[in-house]
Tab-separated table of C-alpha atoms in Angstrom:
chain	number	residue	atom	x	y	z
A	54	UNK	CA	-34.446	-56.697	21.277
A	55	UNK	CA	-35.544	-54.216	23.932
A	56	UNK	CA	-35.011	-50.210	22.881
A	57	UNK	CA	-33.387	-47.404	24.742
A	58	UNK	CA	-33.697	-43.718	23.796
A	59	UNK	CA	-30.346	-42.067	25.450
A	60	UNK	CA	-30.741	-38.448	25.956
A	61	UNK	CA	-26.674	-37.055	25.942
A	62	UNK	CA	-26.835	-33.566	25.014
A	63	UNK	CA	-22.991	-33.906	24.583
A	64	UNK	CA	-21.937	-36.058	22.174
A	65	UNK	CA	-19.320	-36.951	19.788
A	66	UNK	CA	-17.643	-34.933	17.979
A	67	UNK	CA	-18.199	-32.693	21.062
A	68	UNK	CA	-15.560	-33.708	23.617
A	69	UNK	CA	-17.324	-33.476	26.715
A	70	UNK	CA	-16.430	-35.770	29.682
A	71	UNK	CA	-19.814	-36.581	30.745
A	72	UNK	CA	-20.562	-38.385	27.266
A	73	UNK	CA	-17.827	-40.740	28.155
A	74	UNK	CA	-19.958	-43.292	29.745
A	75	UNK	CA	-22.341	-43.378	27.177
A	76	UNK	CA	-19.727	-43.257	24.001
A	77	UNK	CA	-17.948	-46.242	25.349
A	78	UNK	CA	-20.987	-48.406	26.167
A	79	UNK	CA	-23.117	-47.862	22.765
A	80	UNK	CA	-20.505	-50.584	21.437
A	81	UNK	CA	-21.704	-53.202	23.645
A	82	UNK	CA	-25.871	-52.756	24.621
A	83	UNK	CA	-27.117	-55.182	21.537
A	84	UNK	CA	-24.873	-57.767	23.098
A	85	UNK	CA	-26.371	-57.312	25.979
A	86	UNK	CA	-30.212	-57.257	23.884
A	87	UNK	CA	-30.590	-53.678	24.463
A	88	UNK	CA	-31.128	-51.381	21.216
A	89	UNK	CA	-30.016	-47.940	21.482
A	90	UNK	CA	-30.395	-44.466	19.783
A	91	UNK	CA	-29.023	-41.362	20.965
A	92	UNK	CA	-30.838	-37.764	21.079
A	93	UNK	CA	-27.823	-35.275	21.323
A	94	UNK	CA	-27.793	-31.266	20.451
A	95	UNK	CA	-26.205	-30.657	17.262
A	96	UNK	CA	-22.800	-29.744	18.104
A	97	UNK	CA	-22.653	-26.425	16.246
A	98	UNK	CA	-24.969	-25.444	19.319
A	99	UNK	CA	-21.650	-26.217	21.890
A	100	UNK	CA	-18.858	-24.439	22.554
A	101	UNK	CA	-16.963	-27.540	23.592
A	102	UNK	CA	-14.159	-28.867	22.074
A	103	UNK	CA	-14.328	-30.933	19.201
A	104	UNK	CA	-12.728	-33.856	18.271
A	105	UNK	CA	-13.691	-35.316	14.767
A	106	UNK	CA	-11.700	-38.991	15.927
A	107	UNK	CA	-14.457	-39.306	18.607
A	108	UNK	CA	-16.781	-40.581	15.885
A	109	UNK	CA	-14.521	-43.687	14.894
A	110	UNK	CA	-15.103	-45.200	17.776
A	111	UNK	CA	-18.825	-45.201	17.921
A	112	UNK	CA	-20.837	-48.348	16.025
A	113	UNK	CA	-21.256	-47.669	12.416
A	114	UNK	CA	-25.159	-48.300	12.328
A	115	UNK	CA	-25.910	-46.177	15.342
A	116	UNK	CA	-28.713	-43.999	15.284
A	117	UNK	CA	-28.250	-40.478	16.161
A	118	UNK	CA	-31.371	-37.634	16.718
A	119	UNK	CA	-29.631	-34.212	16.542
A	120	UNK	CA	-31.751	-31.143	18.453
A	121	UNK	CA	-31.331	-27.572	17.759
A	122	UNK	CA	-30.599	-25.195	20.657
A	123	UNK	CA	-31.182	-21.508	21.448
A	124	UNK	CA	-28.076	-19.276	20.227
A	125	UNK	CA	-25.934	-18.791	23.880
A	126	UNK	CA	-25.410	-15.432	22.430
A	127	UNK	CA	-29.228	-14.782	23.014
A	128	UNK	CA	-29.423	-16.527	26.065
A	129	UNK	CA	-26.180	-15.420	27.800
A	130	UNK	CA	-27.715	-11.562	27.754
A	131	UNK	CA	-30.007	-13.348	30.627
A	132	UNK	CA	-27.693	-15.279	32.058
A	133	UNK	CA	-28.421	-18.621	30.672
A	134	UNK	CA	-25.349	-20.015	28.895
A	135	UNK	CA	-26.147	-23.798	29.853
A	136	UNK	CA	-27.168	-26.656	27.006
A	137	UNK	CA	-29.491	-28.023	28.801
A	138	UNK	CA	-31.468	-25.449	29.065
A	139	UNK	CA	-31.411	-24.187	26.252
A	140	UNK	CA	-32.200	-27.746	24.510
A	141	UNK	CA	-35.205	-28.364	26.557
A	142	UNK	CA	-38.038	-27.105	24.672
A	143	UNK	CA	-36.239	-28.366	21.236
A	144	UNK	CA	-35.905	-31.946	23.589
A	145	UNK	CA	-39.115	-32.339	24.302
A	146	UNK	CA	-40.677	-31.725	20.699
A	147	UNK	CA	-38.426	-33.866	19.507
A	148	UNK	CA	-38.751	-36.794	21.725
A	149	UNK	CA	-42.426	-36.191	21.329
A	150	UNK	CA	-41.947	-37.184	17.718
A	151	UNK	CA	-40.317	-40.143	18.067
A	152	UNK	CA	-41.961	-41.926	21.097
A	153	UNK	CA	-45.524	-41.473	19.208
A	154	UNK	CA	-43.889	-42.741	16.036
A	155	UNK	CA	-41.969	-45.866	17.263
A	156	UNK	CA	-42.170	-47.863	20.365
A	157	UNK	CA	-39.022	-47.536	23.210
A	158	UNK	CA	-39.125	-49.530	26.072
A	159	UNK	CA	-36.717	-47.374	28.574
A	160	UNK	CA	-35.783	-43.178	28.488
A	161	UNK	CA	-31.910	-42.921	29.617
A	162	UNK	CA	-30.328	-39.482	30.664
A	163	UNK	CA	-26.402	-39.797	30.937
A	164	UNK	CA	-25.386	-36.182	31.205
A	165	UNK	CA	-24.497	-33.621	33.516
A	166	UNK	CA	-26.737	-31.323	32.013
A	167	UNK	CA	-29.140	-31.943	34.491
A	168	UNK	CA	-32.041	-29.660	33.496
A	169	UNK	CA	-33.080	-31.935	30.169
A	170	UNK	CA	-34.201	-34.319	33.075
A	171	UNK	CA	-36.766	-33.129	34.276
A	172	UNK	CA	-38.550	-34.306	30.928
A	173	UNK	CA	-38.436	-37.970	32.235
A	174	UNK	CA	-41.589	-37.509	34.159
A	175	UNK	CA	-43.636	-35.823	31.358
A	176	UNK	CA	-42.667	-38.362	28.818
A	177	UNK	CA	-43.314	-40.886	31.420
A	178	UNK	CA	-47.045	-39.459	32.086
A	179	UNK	CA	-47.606	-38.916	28.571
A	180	UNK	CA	-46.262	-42.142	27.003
A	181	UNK	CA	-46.119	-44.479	29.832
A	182	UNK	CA	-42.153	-44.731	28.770
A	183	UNK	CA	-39.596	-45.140	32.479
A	184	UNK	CA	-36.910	-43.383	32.917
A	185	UNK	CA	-33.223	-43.808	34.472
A	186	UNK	CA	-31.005	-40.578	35.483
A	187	UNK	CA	-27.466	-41.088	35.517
A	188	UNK	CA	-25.691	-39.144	38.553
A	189	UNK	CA	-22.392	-38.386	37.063
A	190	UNK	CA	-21.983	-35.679	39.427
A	191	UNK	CA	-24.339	-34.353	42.267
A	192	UNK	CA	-27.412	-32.099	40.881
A	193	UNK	CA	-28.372	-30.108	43.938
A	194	UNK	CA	-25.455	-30.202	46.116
A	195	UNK	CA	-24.952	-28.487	49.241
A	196	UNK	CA	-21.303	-28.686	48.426
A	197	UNK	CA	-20.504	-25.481	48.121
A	198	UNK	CA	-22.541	-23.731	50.396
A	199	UNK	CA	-20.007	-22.840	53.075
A	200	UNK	CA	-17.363	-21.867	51.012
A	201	UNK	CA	-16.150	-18.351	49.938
A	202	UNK	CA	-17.411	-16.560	47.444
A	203	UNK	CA	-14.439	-16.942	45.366
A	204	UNK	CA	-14.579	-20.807	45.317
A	205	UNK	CA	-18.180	-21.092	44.574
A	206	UNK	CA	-18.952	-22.280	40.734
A	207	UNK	CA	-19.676	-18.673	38.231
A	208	UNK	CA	-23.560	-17.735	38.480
A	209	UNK	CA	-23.751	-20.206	41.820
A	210	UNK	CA	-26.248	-18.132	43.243
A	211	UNK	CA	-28.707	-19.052	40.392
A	212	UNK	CA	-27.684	-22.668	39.594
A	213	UNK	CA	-28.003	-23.750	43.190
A	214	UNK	CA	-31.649	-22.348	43.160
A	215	UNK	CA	-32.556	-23.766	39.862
A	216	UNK	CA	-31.323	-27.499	40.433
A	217	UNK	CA	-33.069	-27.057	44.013
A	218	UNK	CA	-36.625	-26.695	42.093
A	219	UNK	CA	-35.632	-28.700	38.932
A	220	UNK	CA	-34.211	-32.070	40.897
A	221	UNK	CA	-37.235	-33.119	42.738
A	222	UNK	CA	-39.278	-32.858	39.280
A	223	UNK	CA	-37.047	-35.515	37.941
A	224	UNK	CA	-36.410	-37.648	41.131
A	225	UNK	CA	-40.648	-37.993	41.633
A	226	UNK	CA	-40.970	-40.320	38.631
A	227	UNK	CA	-37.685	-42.319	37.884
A	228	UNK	CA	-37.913	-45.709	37.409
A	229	UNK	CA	-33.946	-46.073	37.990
A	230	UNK	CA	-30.720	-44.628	39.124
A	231	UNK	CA	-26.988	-45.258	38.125
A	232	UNK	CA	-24.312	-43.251	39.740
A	233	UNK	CA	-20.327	-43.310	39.528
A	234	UNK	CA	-20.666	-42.705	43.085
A	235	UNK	CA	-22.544	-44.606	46.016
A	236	UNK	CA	-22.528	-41.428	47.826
A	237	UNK	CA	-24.556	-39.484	45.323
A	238	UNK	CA	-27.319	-42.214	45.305
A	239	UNK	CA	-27.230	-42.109	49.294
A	240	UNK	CA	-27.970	-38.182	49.536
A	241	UNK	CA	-30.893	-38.764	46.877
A	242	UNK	CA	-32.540	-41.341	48.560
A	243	UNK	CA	-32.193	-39.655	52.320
A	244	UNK	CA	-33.734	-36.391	50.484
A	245	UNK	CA	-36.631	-38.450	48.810
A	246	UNK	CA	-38.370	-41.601	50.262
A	247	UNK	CA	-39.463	-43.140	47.046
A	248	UNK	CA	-36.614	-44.045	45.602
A	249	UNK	CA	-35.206	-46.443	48.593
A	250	UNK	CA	-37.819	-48.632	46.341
A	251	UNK	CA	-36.857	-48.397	43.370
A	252	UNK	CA	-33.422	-49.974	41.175
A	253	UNK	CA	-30.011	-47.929	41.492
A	254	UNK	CA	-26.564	-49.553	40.776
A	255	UNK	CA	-23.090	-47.909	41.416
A	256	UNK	CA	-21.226	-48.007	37.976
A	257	UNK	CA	-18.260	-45.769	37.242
A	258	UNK	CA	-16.995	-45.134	33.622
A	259	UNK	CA	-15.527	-48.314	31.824
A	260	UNK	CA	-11.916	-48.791	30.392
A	261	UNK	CA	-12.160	-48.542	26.723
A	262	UNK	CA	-8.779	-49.635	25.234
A	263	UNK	CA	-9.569	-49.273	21.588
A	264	UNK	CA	-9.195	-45.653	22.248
A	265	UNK	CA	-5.538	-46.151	23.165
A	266	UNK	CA	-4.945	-47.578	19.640
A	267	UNK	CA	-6.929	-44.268	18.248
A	268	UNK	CA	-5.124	-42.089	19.895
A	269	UNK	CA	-1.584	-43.721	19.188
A	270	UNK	CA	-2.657	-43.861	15.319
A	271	UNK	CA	-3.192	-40.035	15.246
A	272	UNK	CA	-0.520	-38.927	17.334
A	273	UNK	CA	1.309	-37.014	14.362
A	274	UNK	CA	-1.979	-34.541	14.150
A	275	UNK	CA	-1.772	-33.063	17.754
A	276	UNK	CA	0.303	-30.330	18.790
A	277	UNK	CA	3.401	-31.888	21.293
A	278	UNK	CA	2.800	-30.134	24.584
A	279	UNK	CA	5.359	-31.624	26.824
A	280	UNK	CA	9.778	-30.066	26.537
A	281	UNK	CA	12.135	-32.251	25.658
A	282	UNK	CA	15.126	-32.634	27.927
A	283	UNK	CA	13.050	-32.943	30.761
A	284	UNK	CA	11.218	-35.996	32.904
A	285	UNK	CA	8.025	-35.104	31.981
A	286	UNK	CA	5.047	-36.043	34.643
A	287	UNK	CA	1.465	-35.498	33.343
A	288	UNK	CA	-1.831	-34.955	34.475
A	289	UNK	CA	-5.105	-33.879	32.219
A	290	UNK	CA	-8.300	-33.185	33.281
A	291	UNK	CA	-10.146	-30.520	35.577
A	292	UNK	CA	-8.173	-28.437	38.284
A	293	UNK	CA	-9.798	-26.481	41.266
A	294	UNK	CA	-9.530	-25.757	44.400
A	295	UNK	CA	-10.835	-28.519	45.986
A	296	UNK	CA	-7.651	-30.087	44.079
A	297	UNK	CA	-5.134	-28.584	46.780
A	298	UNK	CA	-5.009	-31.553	49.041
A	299	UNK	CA	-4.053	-33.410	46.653
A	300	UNK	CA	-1.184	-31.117	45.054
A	301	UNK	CA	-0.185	-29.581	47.549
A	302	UNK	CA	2.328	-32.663	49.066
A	303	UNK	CA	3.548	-32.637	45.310
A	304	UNK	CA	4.677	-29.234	45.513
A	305	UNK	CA	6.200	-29.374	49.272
A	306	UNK	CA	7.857	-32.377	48.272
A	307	UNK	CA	9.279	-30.549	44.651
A	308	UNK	CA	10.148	-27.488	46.544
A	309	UNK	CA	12.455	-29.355	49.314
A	310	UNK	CA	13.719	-31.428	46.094
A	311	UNK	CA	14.730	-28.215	44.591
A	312	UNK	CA	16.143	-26.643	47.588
A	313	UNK	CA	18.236	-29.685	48.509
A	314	UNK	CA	19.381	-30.994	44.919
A	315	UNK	CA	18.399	-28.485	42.339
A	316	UNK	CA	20.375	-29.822	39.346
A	317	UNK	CA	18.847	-33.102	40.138
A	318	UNK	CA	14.945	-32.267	40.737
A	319	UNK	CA	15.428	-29.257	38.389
A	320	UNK	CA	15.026	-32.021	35.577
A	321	UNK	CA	11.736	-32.454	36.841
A	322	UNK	CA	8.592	-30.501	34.889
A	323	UNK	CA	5.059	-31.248	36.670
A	324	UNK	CA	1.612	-30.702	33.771
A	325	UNK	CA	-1.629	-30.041	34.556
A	326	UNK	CA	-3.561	-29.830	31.643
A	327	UNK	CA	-7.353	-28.606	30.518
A	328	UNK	CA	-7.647	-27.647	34.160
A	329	UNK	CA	-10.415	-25.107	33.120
A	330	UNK	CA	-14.315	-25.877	31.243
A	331	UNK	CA	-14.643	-22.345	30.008
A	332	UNK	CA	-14.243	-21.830	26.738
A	333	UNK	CA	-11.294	-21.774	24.485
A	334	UNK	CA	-9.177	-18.677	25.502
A	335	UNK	CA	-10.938	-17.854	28.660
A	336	UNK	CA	-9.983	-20.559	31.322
A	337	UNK	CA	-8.024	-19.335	34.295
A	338	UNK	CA	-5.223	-21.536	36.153
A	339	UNK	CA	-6.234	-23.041	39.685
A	340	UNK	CA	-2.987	-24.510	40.297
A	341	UNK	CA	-0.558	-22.472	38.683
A	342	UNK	CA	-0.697	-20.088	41.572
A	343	UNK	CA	-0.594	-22.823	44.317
A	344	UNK	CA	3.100	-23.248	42.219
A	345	UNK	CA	3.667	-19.678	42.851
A	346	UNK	CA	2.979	-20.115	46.584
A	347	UNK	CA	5.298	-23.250	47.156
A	348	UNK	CA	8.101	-21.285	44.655
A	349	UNK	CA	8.044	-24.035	42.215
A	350	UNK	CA	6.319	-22.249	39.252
A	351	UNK	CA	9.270	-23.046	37.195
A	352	UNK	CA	8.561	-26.845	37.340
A	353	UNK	CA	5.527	-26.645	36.972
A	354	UNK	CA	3.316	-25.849	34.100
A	355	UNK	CA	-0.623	-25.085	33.734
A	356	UNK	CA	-2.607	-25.473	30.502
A	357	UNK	CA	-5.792	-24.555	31.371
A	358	UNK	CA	-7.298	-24.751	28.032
A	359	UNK	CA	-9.053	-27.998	27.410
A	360	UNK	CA	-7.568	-30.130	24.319
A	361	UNK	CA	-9.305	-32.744	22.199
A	362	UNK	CA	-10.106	-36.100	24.002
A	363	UNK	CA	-7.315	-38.250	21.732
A	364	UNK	CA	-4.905	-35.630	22.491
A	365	UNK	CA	-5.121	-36.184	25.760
A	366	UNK	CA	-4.783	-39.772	25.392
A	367	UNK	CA	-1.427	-39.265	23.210
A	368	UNK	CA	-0.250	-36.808	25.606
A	369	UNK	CA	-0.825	-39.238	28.443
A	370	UNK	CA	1.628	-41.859	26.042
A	371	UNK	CA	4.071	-39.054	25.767
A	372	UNK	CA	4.475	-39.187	29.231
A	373	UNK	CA	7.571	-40.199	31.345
A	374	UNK	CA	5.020	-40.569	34.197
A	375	UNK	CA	1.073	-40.050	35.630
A	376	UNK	CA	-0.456	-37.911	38.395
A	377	UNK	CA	-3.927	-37.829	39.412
A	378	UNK	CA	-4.941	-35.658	41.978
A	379	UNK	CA	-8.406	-36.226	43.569
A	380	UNK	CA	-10.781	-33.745	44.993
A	381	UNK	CA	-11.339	-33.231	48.791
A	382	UNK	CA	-14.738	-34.230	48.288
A	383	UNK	CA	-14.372	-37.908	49.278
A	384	UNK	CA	-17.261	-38.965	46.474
A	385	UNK	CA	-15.314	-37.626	44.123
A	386	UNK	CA	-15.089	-40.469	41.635
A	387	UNK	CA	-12.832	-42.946	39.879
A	388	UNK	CA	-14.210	-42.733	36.523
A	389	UNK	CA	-11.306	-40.808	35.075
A	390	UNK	CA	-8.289	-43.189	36.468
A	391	UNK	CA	-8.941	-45.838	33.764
A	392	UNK	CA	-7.679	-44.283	30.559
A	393	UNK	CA	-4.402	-43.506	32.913
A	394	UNK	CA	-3.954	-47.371	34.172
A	395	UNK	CA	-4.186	-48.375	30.220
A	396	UNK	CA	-1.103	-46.987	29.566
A	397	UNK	CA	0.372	-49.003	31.939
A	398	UNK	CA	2.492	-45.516	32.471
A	399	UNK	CA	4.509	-44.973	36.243
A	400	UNK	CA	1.469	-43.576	38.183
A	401	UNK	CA	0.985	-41.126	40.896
A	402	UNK	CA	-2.734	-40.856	42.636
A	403	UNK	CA	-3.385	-39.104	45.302
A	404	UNK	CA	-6.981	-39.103	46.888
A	405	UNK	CA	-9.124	-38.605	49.689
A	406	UNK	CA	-8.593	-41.431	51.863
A	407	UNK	CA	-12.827	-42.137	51.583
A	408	UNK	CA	-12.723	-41.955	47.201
A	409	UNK	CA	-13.882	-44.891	45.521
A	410	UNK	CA	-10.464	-44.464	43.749
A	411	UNK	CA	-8.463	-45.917	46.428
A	412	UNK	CA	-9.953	-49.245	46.249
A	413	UNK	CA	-9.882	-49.115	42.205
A	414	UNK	CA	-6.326	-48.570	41.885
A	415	UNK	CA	-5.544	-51.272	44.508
A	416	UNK	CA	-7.509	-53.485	42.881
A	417	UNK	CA	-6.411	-53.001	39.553
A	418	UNK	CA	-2.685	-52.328	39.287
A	419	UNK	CA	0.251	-53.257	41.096
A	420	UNK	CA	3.115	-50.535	41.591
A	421	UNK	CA	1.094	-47.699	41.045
A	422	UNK	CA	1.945	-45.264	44.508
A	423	UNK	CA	-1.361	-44.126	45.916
A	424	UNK	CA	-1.250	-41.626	48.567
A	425	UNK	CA	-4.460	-40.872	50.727
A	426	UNK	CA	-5.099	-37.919	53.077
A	427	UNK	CA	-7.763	-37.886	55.418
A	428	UNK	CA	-7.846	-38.064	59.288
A	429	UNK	CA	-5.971	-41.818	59.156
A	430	UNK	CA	-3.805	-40.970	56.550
A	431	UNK	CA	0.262	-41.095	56.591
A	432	UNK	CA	1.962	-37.912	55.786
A	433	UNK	CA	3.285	-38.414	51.906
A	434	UNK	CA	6.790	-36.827	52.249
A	435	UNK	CA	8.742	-40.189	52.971
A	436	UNK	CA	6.981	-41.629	50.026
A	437	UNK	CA	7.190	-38.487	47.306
A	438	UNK	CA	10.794	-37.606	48.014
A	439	UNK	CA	12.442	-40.894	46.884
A	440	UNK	CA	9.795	-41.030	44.260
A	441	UNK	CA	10.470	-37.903	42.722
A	442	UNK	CA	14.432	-38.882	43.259
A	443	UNK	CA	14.059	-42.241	41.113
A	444	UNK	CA	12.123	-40.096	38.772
A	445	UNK	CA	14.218	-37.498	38.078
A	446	UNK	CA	17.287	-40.211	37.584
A	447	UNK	CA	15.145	-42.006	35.032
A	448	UNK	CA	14.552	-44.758	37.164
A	449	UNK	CA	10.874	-45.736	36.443
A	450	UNK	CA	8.610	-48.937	38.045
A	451	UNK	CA	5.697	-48.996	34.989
A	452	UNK	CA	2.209	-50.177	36.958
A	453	UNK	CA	1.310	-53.970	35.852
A	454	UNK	CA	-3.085	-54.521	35.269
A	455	UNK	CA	-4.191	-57.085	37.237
A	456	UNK	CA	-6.804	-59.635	36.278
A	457	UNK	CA	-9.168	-57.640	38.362
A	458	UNK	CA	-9.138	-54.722	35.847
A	459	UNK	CA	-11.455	-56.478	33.173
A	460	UNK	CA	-14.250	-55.991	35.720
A	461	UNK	CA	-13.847	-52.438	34.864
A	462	UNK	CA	-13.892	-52.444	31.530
A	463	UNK	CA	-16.727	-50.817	29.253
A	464	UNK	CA	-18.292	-53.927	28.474
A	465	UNK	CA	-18.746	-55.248	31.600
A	466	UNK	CA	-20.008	-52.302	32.548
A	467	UNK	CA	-22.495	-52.029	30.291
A	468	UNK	CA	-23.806	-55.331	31.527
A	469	UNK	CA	-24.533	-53.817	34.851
A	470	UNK	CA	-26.047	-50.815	32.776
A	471	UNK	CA	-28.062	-52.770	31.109
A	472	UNK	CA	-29.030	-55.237	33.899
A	473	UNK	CA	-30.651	-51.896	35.936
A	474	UNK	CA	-32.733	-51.426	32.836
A	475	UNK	CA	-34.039	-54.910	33.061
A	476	UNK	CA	-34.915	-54.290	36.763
A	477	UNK	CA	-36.613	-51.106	35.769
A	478	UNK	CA	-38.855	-52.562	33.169
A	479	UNK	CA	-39.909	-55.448	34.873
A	480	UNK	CA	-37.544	-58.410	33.472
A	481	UNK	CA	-35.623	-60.939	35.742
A	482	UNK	CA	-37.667	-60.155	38.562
């Protein structure tokens, strides 16, 4: 049995999305003859959300390193609030400690705390150990870099410098790359010539469905979000700007609804919920006020606040319907769409005509209405008026899983995981 060392500075209980990957695949690596620990910061170091129901789903005989962290009340007076950096020198004497005490055969960072990467390449000098990043999102991005002030990430002007210096560090050593996005891989390998040589594999998050069952088991703990009386359509997870594309046919479509046959579409109330990642009590709405524009703010309601992960699942069962709005950013990925299609719910998506979302959805489900925009695109109205119509009638078409979904699911993703590793270390080729 071959041993990974997963460095996930988010972890269970913490509910951060960009343990996801990892959380759902620890169930599956021994099957696949991989052994895996996990080196995490001790959650009492996060301000994330927690959510204690996280932990049933993980295997009971995992091993978990906790790391301490510097106090983000100490750091924050310099402007240093993230985990990753704040782990990194706690990372690195821990890891120290275990890879002279036992041997691993493969390093794996799955996190978008990018900075804890950059220890790949010392532990690979020092202890001969490869290493395989996983690009969950883009680490230096140029993304942003013509935008407005206003729509640029807080403390941008920093971050983009420090991933700028940091990223190459990490990138001159890696033995391996897995990304939810093809794109992200493409921009790495055009800004450094090495790794056109060396493994990478396209893998987005896998459908977990025991976490359905979790969440349906605990429903009676979580506070009910969604008014009675009304056809209640539901989306959860991170809002923005770049999100307007997307919403912004929703709301036209609402508003002419409303104007035309307001006791009708009046029934209809649109969620957007834990739209924000700042901490509890401080996240601002994004889309709220692009409600307020369109004059639909009373049909439309913003939670910006971010709620456990299992609450989110149960609110997504509460649901009369599903909307998933995708970024303008055409790698934006499809990771998040799978917990939605295992509800089997009436489903909404609307993405960049380019997302790796598109394809998913048509490959997985039938009757799910997937709207793209994008220079080929159709305009949506002909599609979202009747839509909303049926809706607010309580005439629903539920989405039916194809076969083709199991090759999305988190086990056989973890195969492809865990076949990159085998490339990486020198087996099967």
């Amino acid at each position: 049995m071959k041993r990974v060392l997963i460095i996930s500075p988010y972890f269970p209980p913490s509910n951060a999305a960009d343990m996801q990957r990892i959380r759902t695949s620890l169930p599956h690596f021994k099957q696949f003859g991989w052994d895996a620990e996990v080196v995490t910061v001790d959650e009492s170091y996060s301000e994330m959300v927690k959510d204690p129901l996280l932990m049933q789903s993980l295997p009971v005989d995992l091993k978990i390193h906790r790391v301490k962290a510097l106090s983000k009340t100490l750091t924050a007076k310099v402007g240093l609030g993230s985990l990753g950096l704040r782990s990194l020198w706690h990372y690195r004497k821990t890891v120290n400690q275990l890879l002279k005490a036992g041997k691993y055969d493969l390093i794996y960072f799955s996190t978008t705390q990018f900075p804890v990467c950059v220890l790949g390449a010392y532990w690979k000098k020092r202890f001969g150990v490869p290493y395989v990043i996983d690009m969950q999102d883009p680490w230096h991005s140029e993304y942003y870099q013509d935008k407005p002030r206003e729509q640029q990430p807080p403390k941008y002007w920093f971050s983009y410098r420090l991933h700028k210096y940091l990223e190459p560090i990490a990138m001159k050593q890696v033995g391996g790359l897995i990304s939810v996005s093809a794109g992200y891989i493409d921009e790495l390998r055009a800004r450094y010539v090495r790794l056109k040589d060396i493994p990478a594999a396209t893998i987005t998050f896998g459908a977990f469905e025991p976490d359905l069952k979790i969440a349906a088991d605990n429903q009676h703990k979580f506070e009910p979000l969604l008014q009675k009386g009304f056809v209640n359509i539901v989306y959860v997870g991170r809002g923005g700007l770049d999100m307007y594309k997307a919403v912004t046919p929703v709301f036209e479509a609402l508003k002419d609804g409303l104007a035309n046959q307001p006791e009708l579409f009046g029934r209809l109330k649109f969620y957007f919920i834990g739209t924000s990642y700042a901490p509890a009590g401080q996240g601002v709405a994004t889309l709220a006020p692009l409600a307020k524009k369109y004059g639909v703010e009373d049909s439309v309601i913003e939670l910006p606040g971010r709620i456990s992960y299992y609450h989110s699942l149960a609110t997504l069962l509460q649901a009369d319907a599903l909307f998933i709005p995708g970024s303008d950013d055409p790698q934006y990925s499809a990771s998040k769409i799978y917990p939605y299609l295992l509800t089997q719910k009436p489903l909404l998506a609307i993405f960049n005509e380019n997302s790796n979302a598109v394809n998913a959805l048509n490959e997985c489900a039938d009757d799910a209405v997937v709207i793209t925009f994008g220079a080929g695109a159709n305009r949506p109205e002909n599609v979202l008026q009747p839509l909303f119509e049926n809706w607010a009638k309580g005439i629903f078409t539920p989405i039916h899983l194809k076969k083709e979904f199991e090759n999305y699911s988190a086990k056989n993703l973890t195969a492809k995981q865990t076949e990159l590793f085998n490339k990486v270390i020198g087996i099967g080729q």
